[in-house]
């Protein structure tokens, strides 16, 4: 029998239970992946939170709050019962999708154990052995135990249950979901930590970001004033409270720097008051407090020469930063903590960009001062690095990587 010719188009089911709006990193990643997959002639169906806004693409499916489930301790009986009920809810919500869409591949973005296991249960109860679509699930969070979440512990418990189930089931009458399940995360450091936590192999595939316009190289010295931005959701672990002191440390450059600070209503009021006082003292500080549209946010990033990420290094040992990825994608100079997952990816695509070693005003200011001093050459290197980043981790490369599983499934089912 002659093998069938490989099919060119596949059906991909893109799931993101936390996607509620057309703004933010979840929306950006979703747009990047789905647009690239469609450009490669794959059919894509998107399923998101039931509380999504009408302008956000996607079918309203998921009722669970992914982040609240992470607070449940799987070692406590009552939490274990609640987690089991939440998993059953996800299974119930996903199963009709599988029957209606008949996907060749499922990509689940930014999920926890509850969503992951719920999808796997839906696959096991919907398909005959060996016929389930491939599931790629991105597991993005820190694995270290913390007082506010039990993400790693929940995943470890999930893998133990799946392995026990696979060991005792009759493969002739039941599908083993682990055979067609690929858990991934965005960098090797996080993957290694997560693999140790769950005793399973974790793949690495950095999330892409949609970039419609990349910064262009302009010959000569960088423009004056130099625009340096701290953007995104501000909180203490991101060093927001350090900004006034950093600006003050570099006060000798205040006439040649335009500071741009995006903040929210819940940002630290003491820090905001200090920044407003510095505005009255002659510092060029632009405070942006309104919720930006997708296009306005992109224009904000494009207008920055340097993105400052004064993040707490201990917090980002195995955490990613969407703003970091956006800066690398668009060709901004990015200054961040060196010995972190964030610093590692910057070192790969912007090896000359200065980073800081300690979470202190002096260390952060020293790195930023060096970036300002070499802005012209670093700008050229950052724009070149953006092209390399797009080739390695851009939407097209990402969509090709995940869709290969879907195309294989089309060919497999054609026999």
mmCIF file of C-alpha atoms in Angstrom:
data_model
loop_
_atom_site.group_PDB
_atom_site.id
_atom_site.type_symbol
_atom_site.label_atom_id
_atom_site.label_comp_id
_atom_site.label_asym_id
_atom_site.label_seq_id
_atom_site.Cartn_x
_atom_site.Cartn_y
_atom_site.Cartn_z
ATOM 1 C CA UNK A 1 0.000 0.000 0.000
ATOM 2 C CA UNK A 2 1.357 3.344 -1.033
ATOM 3 C CA UNK A 3 1.586 5.923 1.795
ATOM 4 C CA UNK A 4 -0.795 8.851 1.316
ATOM 5 C CA UNK A 5 0.587 12.225 0.396
ATOM 6 C CA UNK A 6 1.128 14.402 3.466
ATOM 7 C CA UNK A 7 -1.707 16.818 4.065
ATOM 8 C CA UNK A 8 -0.822 20.487 4.002
ATOM 9 C CA UNK A 9 -3.475 21.944 6.288
ATOM 10 C CA UNK A 10 -4.323 20.861 9.829
ATOM 11 C CA UNK A 11 -6.890 21.880 12.431
ATOM 12 C CA UNK A 12 -5.409 23.436 15.562
ATOM 13 C CA UNK A 13 -7.388 24.090 18.729
ATOM 14 C CA UNK A 14 -5.821 26.998 20.651
ATOM 15 C CA UNK A 15 -6.834 27.116 24.328
ATOM 16 C CA UNK A 16 -6.148 29.933 26.804
ATOM 17 C CA UNK A 17 -8.421 29.898 29.879
ATOM 18 C CA UNK A 18 -6.889 33.172 31.142
ATOM 19 C CA UNK A 19 -7.430 35.184 27.949
ATOM 20 C CA UNK A 20 -10.135 37.766 28.634
ATOM 21 C CA UNK A 21 -9.083 40.809 26.648
ATOM 22 C CA UNK A 22 -7.451 41.836 23.386
ATOM 23 C CA UNK A 23 -4.803 43.623 25.462
ATOM 24 C CA UNK A 24 -1.788 42.304 27.362
ATOM 25 C CA UNK A 25 0.711 39.489 26.951
ATOM 26 C CA UNK A 26 -1.829 36.660 26.691
ATOM 27 C CA UNK A 27 -3.512 38.426 23.781
ATOM 28 C CA UNK A 28 -0.176 39.204 22.122
ATOM 29 C CA UNK A 29 1.017 35.588 22.307
ATOM 30 C CA UNK A 30 -2.348 34.331 21.094
ATOM 31 C CA UNK A 31 -2.325 36.663 18.111
ATOM 32 C CA UNK A 32 1.259 35.737 17.257
ATOM 33 C CA UNK A 33 0.645 31.981 17.269
ATOM 34 C CA UNK A 34 -2.776 31.904 15.627
ATOM 35 C CA UNK A 35 -1.917 34.432 12.899
ATOM 36 C CA UNK A 36 1.276 32.597 11.975
ATOM 37 C CA UNK A 37 -0.502 29.216 11.933
ATOM 38 C CA UNK A 38 -3.243 30.585 9.671
ATOM 39 C CA UNK A 39 -0.635 32.116 7.382
ATOM 40 C CA UNK A 40 0.785 28.604 7.057
ATOM 41 C CA UNK A 41 -2.669 27.457 5.884
ATOM 42 C CA UNK A 42 -3.748 25.729 9.078
ATOM 43 C CA UNK A 43 -7.253 26.098 10.452
ATOM 44 C CA UNK A 44 -7.301 27.543 13.969
ATOM 45 C CA UNK A 45 -10.133 27.565 16.490
ATOM 46 C CA UNK A 46 -9.637 29.667 19.637
ATOM 47 C CA UNK A 47 -11.269 28.962 23.007
ATOM 48 C CA UNK A 48 -10.832 31.352 25.944
ATOM 49 C CA UNK A 49 -12.321 32.479 29.248
ATOM 50 C CA UNK A 50 -16.098 32.843 29.559
ATOM 51 C CA UNK A 51 -15.497 36.368 30.869
ATOM 52 C CA UNK A 52 -13.699 37.604 27.757
ATOM 53 C CA UNK A 53 -14.587 40.929 26.172
ATOM 54 C CA UNK A 54 -16.472 40.918 22.877
ATOM 55 C CA UNK A 55 -13.563 42.403 20.908
ATOM 56 C CA UNK A 56 -11.302 39.522 21.914
ATOM 57 C CA UNK A 57 -11.206 36.617 19.457
ATOM 58 C CA UNK A 58 -12.269 33.239 20.781
ATOM 59 C CA UNK A 59 -15.184 31.098 21.854
ATOM 60 C CA UNK A 60 -16.200 31.550 25.497
ATOM 61 C CA UNK A 61 -15.509 28.159 27.083
ATOM 62 C CA UNK A 62 -13.569 28.181 30.363
ATOM 63 C CA UNK A 63 -15.296 29.117 33.622
ATOM 64 C CA UNK A 64 -12.352 28.388 35.946
ATOM 65 C CA UNK A 65 -10.006 31.076 37.233
ATOM 66 C CA UNK A 66 -6.600 29.502 36.573
ATOM 67 C CA UNK A 67 -4.823 31.630 39.130
ATOM 68 C CA UNK A 68 -7.188 30.967 42.051
ATOM 69 C CA UNK A 69 -6.856 27.189 41.612
ATOM 70 C CA UNK A 70 -3.100 27.538 42.042
ATOM 71 C CA UNK A 71 -3.656 28.485 45.693
ATOM 72 C CA UNK A 72 -5.032 25.042 46.567
ATOM 73 C CA UNK A 73 -2.680 22.694 48.401
ATOM 74 C CA UNK A 74 -2.948 19.151 46.925
ATOM 75 C CA UNK A 75 -1.779 17.682 50.251
ATOM 76 C CA UNK A 76 -4.928 18.945 52.003
ATOM 77 C CA UNK A 77 -7.999 16.727 51.600
ATOM 78 C CA UNK A 78 -10.478 19.584 51.118
ATOM 79 C CA UNK A 79 -8.280 21.255 48.504
ATOM 80 C CA UNK A 80 -7.742 17.921 46.774
ATOM 81 C CA UNK A 81 -11.505 17.490 46.470
ATOM 82 C CA UNK A 82 -11.924 21.000 45.110
ATOM 83 C CA UNK A 83 -9.116 20.491 42.600
ATOM 84 C CA UNK A 84 -10.746 17.261 41.431
ATOM 85 C CA UNK A 85 -14.068 19.059 40.951
ATOM 86 C CA UNK A 86 -12.355 21.886 39.061
ATOM 87 C CA UNK A 87 -10.626 19.368 36.787
ATOM 88 C CA UNK A 88 -13.964 17.693 36.067
ATOM 89 C CA UNK A 89 -15.407 21.079 35.113
ATOM 90 C CA UNK A 90 -12.611 21.699 32.603
ATOM 91 C CA UNK A 91 -13.114 18.216 31.142
ATOM 92 C CA UNK A 92 -16.844 18.877 30.739
ATOM 93 C CA UNK A 93 -16.174 22.215 29.006
ATOM 94 C CA UNK A 94 -13.525 20.875 26.624
ATOM 95 C CA UNK A 95 -15.162 17.605 25.534
ATOM 96 C CA UNK A 96 -17.856 19.240 23.305
ATOM 97 C CA UNK A 97 -15.114 21.265 21.599
ATOM 98 C CA UNK A 98 -13.192 18.122 20.743
ATOM 99 C CA UNK A 99 -16.257 16.475 19.233
ATOM 100 C CA UNK A 100 -17.229 19.541 17.230
ATOM 101 C CA UNK A 101 -13.811 20.824 16.080
ATOM 102 C CA UNK A 102 -12.037 17.455 15.628
ATOM 103 C CA UNK A 103 -8.568 19.024 16.021
ATOM 104 C CA UNK A 104 -5.298 17.468 14.892
ATOM 105 C CA UNK A 105 -3.450 19.412 17.593
ATOM 106 C CA UNK A 106 -4.329 21.186 20.833
ATOM 107 C CA UNK A 107 -2.097 24.003 22.057
ATOM 108 C CA UNK A 108 -2.882 25.108 25.632
ATOM 109 C CA UNK A 109 -1.277 28.405 26.578
ATOM 110 C CA UNK A 110 -0.295 29.291 30.149
ATOM 111 C CA UNK A 111 -2.093 26.499 32.000
ATOM 112 C CA UNK A 112 -1.922 24.889 35.421
ATOM 113 C CA UNK A 113 -2.489 21.292 36.551
ATOM 114 C CA UNK A 114 -6.291 21.673 36.761
ATOM 115 C CA UNK A 115 -6.643 22.783 33.131
ATOM 116 C CA UNK A 116 -3.985 20.377 31.896
ATOM 117 C CA UNK A 117 -5.522 17.338 33.567
ATOM 118 C CA UNK A 118 -9.018 18.403 32.553
ATOM 119 C CA UNK A 119 -7.978 18.487 28.895
ATOM 120 C CA UNK A 120 -6.253 15.108 29.213
ATOM 121 C CA UNK A 121 -9.377 13.603 30.797
ATOM 122 C CA UNK A 122 -11.460 14.965 27.927
ATOM 123 C CA UNK A 123 -9.075 13.376 25.430
ATOM 124 C CA UNK A 124 -9.091 10.030 27.227
ATOM 125 C CA UNK A 125 -12.887 9.851 27.352
ATOM 126 C CA UNK A 126 -13.500 11.119 23.808
ATOM 127 C CA UNK A 127 -11.073 9.186 21.608
ATOM 128 C CA UNK A 128 -10.236 5.574 20.897
ATOM 129 C CA UNK A 129 -6.717 4.412 21.831
ATOM 130 C CA UNK A 130 -4.073 6.096 19.703
ATOM 131 C CA UNK A 131 -6.517 8.442 17.973
ATOM 132 C CA UNK A 132 -6.403 11.467 20.280
ATOM 133 C CA UNK A 133 -4.873 14.687 18.937
ATOM 134 C CA UNK A 134 -1.492 15.768 20.249
ATOM 135 C CA UNK A 135 -1.603 18.128 23.238
ATOM 136 C CA UNK A 136 1.135 20.720 23.729
ATOM 137 C CA UNK A 137 0.702 22.508 27.058
ATOM 138 C CA UNK A 138 2.778 25.512 28.079
ATOM 139 C CA UNK A 139 3.524 25.506 31.825
ATOM 140 C CA UNK A 140 4.782 29.016 32.566
ATOM 141 C CA UNK A 141 4.984 29.578 36.301
ATOM 142 C CA UNK A 142 7.658 29.265 38.941
ATOM 143 C CA UNK A 143 8.023 25.762 40.340
ATOM 144 C CA UNK A 144 9.379 26.800 43.747
ATOM 145 C CA UNK A 145 6.867 26.376 46.606
ATOM 146 C CA UNK A 146 5.437 29.636 47.857
ATOM 147 C CA UNK A 147 2.935 30.843 50.428
ATOM 148 C CA UNK A 148 0.495 31.954 47.726
ATOM 149 C CA UNK A 149 0.566 29.102 45.229
ATOM 150 C CA UNK A 150 1.141 25.367 44.911
ATOM 151 C CA UNK A 151 1.724 25.241 41.177
ATOM 152 C CA UNK A 152 4.619 22.784 41.172
ATOM 153 C CA UNK A 153 3.037 20.533 43.785
ATOM 154 C CA UNK A 154 -0.212 20.356 41.804
ATOM 155 C CA UNK A 155 1.645 19.411 38.635
ATOM 156 C CA UNK A 156 3.679 16.749 40.457
ATOM 157 C CA UNK A 157 0.455 15.229 41.843
ATOM 158 C CA UNK A 158 -1.095 15.307 38.370
ATOM 159 C CA UNK A 159 1.829 13.440 36.792
ATOM 160 C CA UNK A 160 1.742 10.813 39.550
ATOM 161 C CA UNK A 161 -1.958 10.193 38.885
ATOM 162 C CA UNK A 162 -1.449 9.999 35.124
ATOM 163 C CA UNK A 163 1.435 7.539 35.479
ATOM 164 C CA UNK A 164 -0.525 5.310 37.869
ATOM 165 C CA UNK A 165 -3.498 5.355 35.532
ATOM 166 C CA UNK A 166 -1.352 4.496 32.517
ATOM 167 C CA UNK A 167 0.303 1.628 34.377
ATOM 168 C CA UNK A 168 -2.935 -0.133 35.317
ATOM 169 C CA UNK A 169 -5.148 0.493 32.307
ATOM 170 C CA UNK A 170 -5.763 -1.886 29.428
ATOM 171 C CA UNK A 171 -4.300 -0.051 26.420
ATOM 172 C CA UNK A 172 -6.555 -2.033 24.100
ATOM 173 C CA UNK A 173 -9.671 -0.310 25.419
ATOM 174 C CA UNK A 174 -8.370 2.968 26.854
ATOM 175 C CA UNK A 175 -6.165 5.716 25.499
ATOM 176 C CA UNK A 176 -3.009 6.634 27.421
ATOM 177 C CA UNK A 177 -2.945 10.463 27.258
ATOM 178 C CA UNK A 178 0.746 10.606 28.184
ATOM 179 C CA UNK A 179 1.598 9.078 24.805
ATOM 180 C CA UNK A 180 0.411 12.211 22.998
ATOM 181 C CA UNK A 181 1.184 14.868 25.605
ATOM 182 C CA UNK A 182 4.069 17.344 25.342
ATOM 183 C CA UNK A 183 4.477 19.677 28.346
ATOM 184 C CA UNK A 184 6.703 22.637 27.523
ATOM 185 C CA UNK A 185 8.012 25.812 29.089
ATOM 186 C CA UNK A 186 9.844 28.821 27.752
ATOM 187 C CA UNK A 187 13.460 28.341 28.850
ATOM 188 C CA UNK A 188 15.854 25.580 29.844
ATOM 189 C CA UNK A 189 16.273 26.721 33.442
ATOM 190 C CA UNK A 190 12.539 26.581 34.127
ATOM 191 C CA UNK A 191 12.256 23.287 32.250
ATOM 192 C CA UNK A 192 14.991 21.721 34.385
ATOM 193 C CA UNK A 193 13.376 22.875 37.637
ATOM 194 C CA UNK A 194 9.963 21.722 36.518
ATOM 195 C CA UNK A 195 11.298 18.342 35.337
ATOM 196 C CA UNK A 196 12.814 17.752 38.783
ATOM 197 C CA UNK A 197 9.532 18.722 40.436
ATOM 198 C CA UNK A 198 7.247 16.481 38.356
ATOM 199 C CA UNK A 199 9.713 13.698 37.422
ATOM 200 C CA UNK A 200 8.901 14.021 33.721
ATOM 201 C CA UNK A 201 10.547 15.376 30.602
ATOM 202 C CA UNK A 202 9.699 19.019 29.866
ATOM 203 C CA UNK A 203 10.335 20.560 26.455
ATOM 204 C CA UNK A 204 11.550 24.094 25.765
ATOM 205 C CA UNK A 205 9.815 26.422 23.322
ATOM 206 C CA UNK A 206 9.911 30.187 24.015
ATOM 207 C CA UNK A 207 6.595 31.964 23.466
ATOM 208 C CA UNK A 208 6.551 34.286 20.440
ATOM 209 C CA UNK A 209 5.264 37.836 20.457
ATOM 210 C CA UNK A 210 3.428 39.586 17.658
ATOM 211 C CA UNK A 211 5.486 42.436 16.250
ATOM 212 C CA UNK A 212 3.914 44.462 13.456
ATOM 213 C CA UNK A 213 6.629 47.114 13.270
ATOM 214 C CA UNK A 214 10.251 46.724 14.326
ATOM 215 C CA UNK A 215 12.422 49.659 15.351
ATOM 216 C CA UNK A 216 14.614 50.907 12.527
ATOM 217 C CA UNK A 217 18.303 51.725 12.694
ATOM 218 C CA UNK A 218 19.000 55.449 12.322
ATOM 219 C CA UNK A 219 22.549 56.470 11.478
ATOM 220 C CA UNK A 220 24.446 58.715 13.877
ATOM 221 C CA UNK A 221 23.895 59.434 17.539
ATOM 222 C CA UNK A 222 20.628 58.388 19.231
ATOM 223 C CA UNK A 223 17.939 61.080 19.504
ATOM 224 C CA UNK A 224 17.836 63.521 22.387
ATOM 225 C CA UNK A 225 16.335 63.138 24.832
ATOM 226 C CA UNK A 226 16.902 59.405 25.149
ATOM 227 C CA UNK A 227 13.608 57.683 26.007
ATOM 228 C CA UNK A 228 13.871 55.110 28.800
ATOM 229 C CA UNK A 229 10.785 53.211 29.837
ATOM 230 C CA UNK A 230 9.467 51.132 32.718
ATOM 231 C CA UNK A 231 6.213 49.626 31.472
ATOM 232 C CA UNK A 232 3.705 46.897 32.255
ATOM 233 C CA UNK A 233 2.061 45.980 35.538
ATOM 234 C CA UNK A 234 4.062 47.649 38.299
ATOM 235 C CA UNK A 235 4.733 45.968 41.643
ATOM 236 C CA UNK A 236 7.498 45.723 44.227
ATOM 237 C CA UNK A 237 9.119 42.557 42.801
ATOM 238 C CA UNK A 238 9.522 44.474 39.532
ATOM 239 C CA UNK A 239 11.425 47.248 41.304
ATOM 240 C CA UNK A 240 8.791 49.946 40.869
ATOM 241 C CA UNK A 241 9.638 51.472 44.256
ATOM 242 C CA UNK A 242 13.269 51.905 43.118
ATOM 243 C CA UNK A 243 12.433 54.165 40.167
ATOM 244 C CA UNK A 244 12.596 57.571 41.946
ATOM 245 C CA UNK A 245 15.995 56.760 43.466
ATOM 246 C CA UNK A 246 17.326 55.481 40.115
ATOM 247 C CA UNK A 247 16.170 58.664 38.389
ATOM 248 C CA UNK A 248 17.777 60.735 41.144
ATOM 249 C CA UNK A 249 21.063 58.813 40.874
ATOM 250 C CA UNK A 250 21.204 59.711 37.179
ATOM 251 C CA UNK A 251 20.069 63.303 37.777
ATOM 252 C CA UNK A 252 23.176 64.656 36.038
ATOM 253 C CA UNK A 253 21.589 63.314 32.828
ATOM 254 C CA UNK A 254 18.088 64.558 33.534
ATOM 255 C CA UNK A 255 18.107 67.054 30.651
ATOM 256 C CA UNK A 256 19.006 64.340 28.135
ATOM 257 C CA UNK A 257 16.627 61.623 29.339
ATOM 258 C CA UNK A 258 12.874 61.297 28.939
ATOM 259 C CA UNK A 259 11.633 58.796 31.507
ATOM 260 C CA UNK A 260 8.435 56.959 30.561
ATOM 261 C CA UNK A 261 6.543 55.155 33.330
ATOM 262 C CA UNK A 262 3.386 53.189 32.676
ATOM 263 C CA UNK A 263 1.457 52.398 35.861
ATOM 264 C CA UNK A 264 -1.938 51.268 37.092
ATOM 265 C CA UNK A 265 -4.445 52.417 39.671
ATOM 266 C CA UNK A 266 -3.117 49.897 42.175
ATOM 267 C CA UNK A 267 0.531 50.940 41.775
ATOM 268 C CA UNK A 268 2.315 52.048 44.947
ATOM 269 C CA UNK A 269 0.939 55.556 45.735
ATOM 270 C CA UNK A 270 4.080 56.619 47.631
ATOM 271 C CA UNK A 271 6.245 55.923 44.587
ATOM 272 C CA UNK A 272 3.808 57.728 42.297
ATOM 273 C CA UNK A 273 3.826 60.784 44.560
ATOM 274 C CA UNK A 274 7.633 60.877 44.507
ATOM 275 C CA UNK A 275 7.620 60.683 40.715
ATOM 276 C CA UNK A 276 5.142 63.578 40.492
ATOM 277 C CA UNK A 277 7.319 65.651 42.828
ATOM 278 C CA UNK A 278 10.318 64.947 40.583
ATOM 279 C CA UNK A 279 8.310 66.178 37.597
ATOM 280 C CA UNK A 280 7.946 69.548 39.340
ATOM 281 C CA UNK A 281 11.721 69.550 39.968
ATOM 282 C CA UNK A 282 12.534 69.488 36.260
ATOM 283 C CA UNK A 283 12.824 65.757 35.609
ATOM 284 C CA UNK A 284 11.317 64.788 32.278
ATOM 285 C CA UNK A 285 8.966 62.037 33.456
ATOM 286 C CA UNK A 286 5.950 60.934 31.447
ATOM 287 C CA UNK A 287 3.419 59.073 33.589
ATOM 288 C CA UNK A 288 0.957 56.909 31.671
ATOM 289 C CA UNK A 289 -1.949 55.683 33.763
ATOM 290 C CA UNK A 290 -4.642 54.911 31.197
ATOM 291 C CA UNK A 291 -5.255 51.452 29.780
ATOM 292 C CA UNK A 292 -3.619 51.419 26.369
ATOM 293 C CA UNK A 293 -5.034 49.861 23.251
ATOM 294 C CA UNK A 294 -2.916 47.242 21.512
ATOM 295 C CA UNK A 295 -1.744 49.726 18.880
ATOM 296 C CA UNK A 296 -1.012 52.427 21.463
ATOM 297 C CA UNK A 297 1.026 49.994 23.563
ATOM 298 C CA UNK A 298 3.026 48.926 20.516
ATOM 299 C CA UNK A 299 3.719 52.565 19.629
ATOM 300 C CA UNK A 300 4.807 53.169 23.221
ATOM 301 C CA UNK A 301 7.410 50.391 22.988
ATOM 302 C CA UNK A 302 8.552 51.490 19.539
ATOM 303 C CA UNK A 303 9.199 54.970 20.940
ATOM 304 C CA UNK A 304 11.537 53.699 23.676
ATOM 305 C CA UNK A 305 15.295 53.495 23.238
ATOM 306 C CA UNK A 306 15.870 51.496 26.443
ATOM 307 C CA UNK A 307 13.506 49.271 28.423
ATOM 308 C CA UNK A 308 14.442 49.083 32.093
ATOM 309 C CA UNK A 309 13.474 45.918 33.992
ATOM 310 C CA UNK A 310 14.644 46.556 37.578
ATOM 311 C CA UNK A 311 13.340 43.154 38.635
ATOM 312 C CA UNK A 312 14.184 41.320 41.836
ATOM 313 C CA UNK A 313 16.665 38.601 40.711
ATOM 314 C CA UNK A 314 15.445 35.982 43.216
ATOM 315 C CA UNK A 315 11.931 36.290 41.830
ATOM 316 C CA UNK A 316 13.015 35.768 38.233
ATOM 317 C CA UNK A 317 15.258 32.729 38.512
ATOM 318 C CA UNK A 318 12.658 30.735 36.593
ATOM 319 C CA UNK A 319 10.151 33.411 35.590
ATOM 320 C CA UNK A 320 9.750 34.976 32.189
ATOM 321 C CA UNK A 321 8.940 38.567 31.350
ATOM 322 C CA UNK A 322 6.603 39.331 28.485
ATOM 323 C CA UNK A 323 8.009 42.860 28.306
ATOM 324 C CA UNK A 324 11.509 41.436 27.929
ATOM 325 C CA UNK A 325 10.388 39.294 24.986
ATOM 326 C CA UNK A 326 8.568 42.256 23.445
ATOM 327 C CA UNK A 327 11.680 44.428 23.778
ATOM 328 C CA UNK A 328 13.897 41.767 22.208
ATOM 329 C CA UNK A 329 11.348 41.323 19.406
ATOM 330 C CA UNK A 330 11.162 45.033 18.612
ATOM 331 C CA UNK A 331 14.838 45.890 18.986
ATOM 332 C CA UNK A 332 14.794 47.919 22.223
ATOM 333 C CA UNK A 333 17.883 47.878 24.427
ATOM 334 C CA UNK A 334 16.846 45.845 27.501
ATOM 335 C CA UNK A 335 18.494 46.242 30.930
ATOM 336 C CA UNK A 336 17.617 43.523 33.464
ATOM 337 C CA UNK A 337 19.060 41.303 36.245
ATOM 338 C CA UNK A 338 21.956 39.225 34.922
ATOM 339 C CA UNK A 339 21.747 35.791 36.575
ATOM 340 C CA UNK A 340 18.083 35.105 35.827
ATOM 341 C CA UNK A 341 16.001 33.531 33.083
ATOM 342 C CA UNK A 342 15.379 37.078 31.836
ATOM 343 C CA UNK A 343 19.068 37.976 31.823
ATOM 344 C CA UNK A 344 19.938 34.742 30.037
ATOM 345 C CA UNK A 345 17.668 35.377 27.039
ATOM 346 C CA UNK A 346 18.913 38.979 26.826
ATOM 347 C CA UNK A 347 22.499 37.714 26.897
ATOM 348 C CA UNK A 348 21.723 35.437 23.980
ATOM 349 C CA UNK A 349 20.329 38.128 21.672
ATOM 350 C CA UNK A 350 21.812 41.311 23.177
ATOM 351 C CA UNK A 351 25.151 40.124 24.598
ATOM 352 C CA UNK A 352 26.510 43.672 24.920
ATOM 353 C CA UNK A 353 23.548 45.180 26.764
ATOM 354 C CA UNK A 354 24.600 45.923 30.381
ATOM 355 C CA UNK A 355 22.844 43.966 33.142
ATOM 356 C CA UNK A 356 22.910 44.385 36.918
ATOM 357 C CA UNK A 357 24.016 41.826 39.502
ATOM 358 C CA UNK A 358 22.403 43.066 42.727
ATOM 359 C CA UNK A 359 18.921 44.310 43.472
ATOM 360 C CA UNK A 360 20.091 47.713 44.645
ATOM 361 C CA UNK A 361 19.682 51.225 43.310
ATOM 362 C CA UNK A 362 23.452 51.527 42.800
ATOM 363 C CA UNK A 363 23.768 48.282 40.826
ATOM 364 C CA UNK A 364 20.732 49.003 38.641
ATOM 365 C CA UNK A 365 21.797 52.618 38.047
ATOM 366 C CA UNK A 366 25.337 51.571 37.100
ATOM 367 C CA UNK A 367 24.048 49.169 34.458
ATOM 368 C CA UNK A 368 21.592 51.730 33.126
ATOM 369 C CA UNK A 369 24.269 54.432 33.031
ATOM 370 C CA UNK A 370 26.483 52.124 30.953
ATOM 371 C CA UNK A 371 23.600 51.478 28.552
ATOM 372 C CA UNK A 372 22.986 55.216 28.174
ATOM 373 C CA UNK A 373 26.688 55.856 27.552
ATOM 374 C CA UNK A 374 26.809 53.265 24.747
ATOM 375 C CA UNK A 375 23.286 53.791 23.429
ATOM 376 C CA UNK A 376 24.304 54.304 19.796
ATOM 377 C CA UNK A 377 26.213 51.033 19.410
ATOM 378 C CA UNK A 378 23.805 49.085 21.643
ATOM 379 C CA UNK A 379 20.854 50.316 19.599
ATOM 380 C CA UNK A 380 22.363 48.904 16.408
ATOM 381 C CA UNK A 381 23.123 45.610 18.139
ATOM 382 C CA UNK A 382 19.601 45.403 19.589
ATOM 383 C CA UNK A 383 17.985 45.878 16.172
ATOM 384 C CA UNK A 384 20.248 43.203 14.713
ATOM 385 C CA UNK A 385 19.406 40.958 17.659
ATOM 386 C CA UNK A 386 15.680 41.442 16.970
ATOM 387 C CA UNK A 387 16.110 39.899 13.523
ATOM 388 C CA UNK A 388 17.932 36.915 15.021
ATOM 389 C CA UNK A 389 15.275 36.604 17.730
ATOM 390 C CA UNK A 390 12.524 36.538 15.078
ATOM 391 C CA UNK A 391 14.301 33.770 13.175
ATOM 392 C CA UNK A 392 14.784 31.647 16.288
ATOM 393 C CA UNK A 393 11.697 32.425 18.368
ATOM 394 C CA UNK A 394 9.349 34.440 16.167
ATOM 395 C CA UNK A 395 5.731 33.500 15.407
ATOM 396 C CA UNK A 396 6.545 31.722 12.125
ATOM 397 C CA UNK A 397 9.186 29.485 13.710
ATOM 398 C CA UNK A 398 6.912 28.736 16.676
ATOM 399 C CA UNK A 399 3.881 27.917 14.532
ATOM 400 C CA UNK A 400 5.982 25.630 12.339
ATOM 401 C CA UNK A 401 7.294 23.805 15.408
ATOM 402 C CA UNK A 402 3.902 23.090 16.965
ATOM 403 C CA UNK A 403 2.097 22.528 13.659
ATOM 404 C CA UNK A 404 4.520 19.762 12.700
ATOM 405 C CA UNK A 405 2.686 17.591 15.249
ATOM 406 C CA UNK A 406 -0.643 18.513 13.678
ATOM 407 C CA UNK A 407 0.538 17.745 10.142
ATOM 408 C CA UNK A 408 1.924 14.411 11.335
ATOM 409 C CA UNK A 409 -1.502 13.683 12.818
ATOM 410 C CA UNK A 410 -3.246 14.477 9.521
ATOM 411 C CA UNK A 411 -0.930 12.100 7.684
ATOM 412 C CA UNK A 412 -1.320 9.419 10.378
ATOM 413 C CA UNK A 413 -5.117 9.513 10.252
ATOM 414 C CA UNK A 414 -5.125 9.419 6.451
ATOM 415 C CA UNK A 415 -4.036 5.747 6.482
#
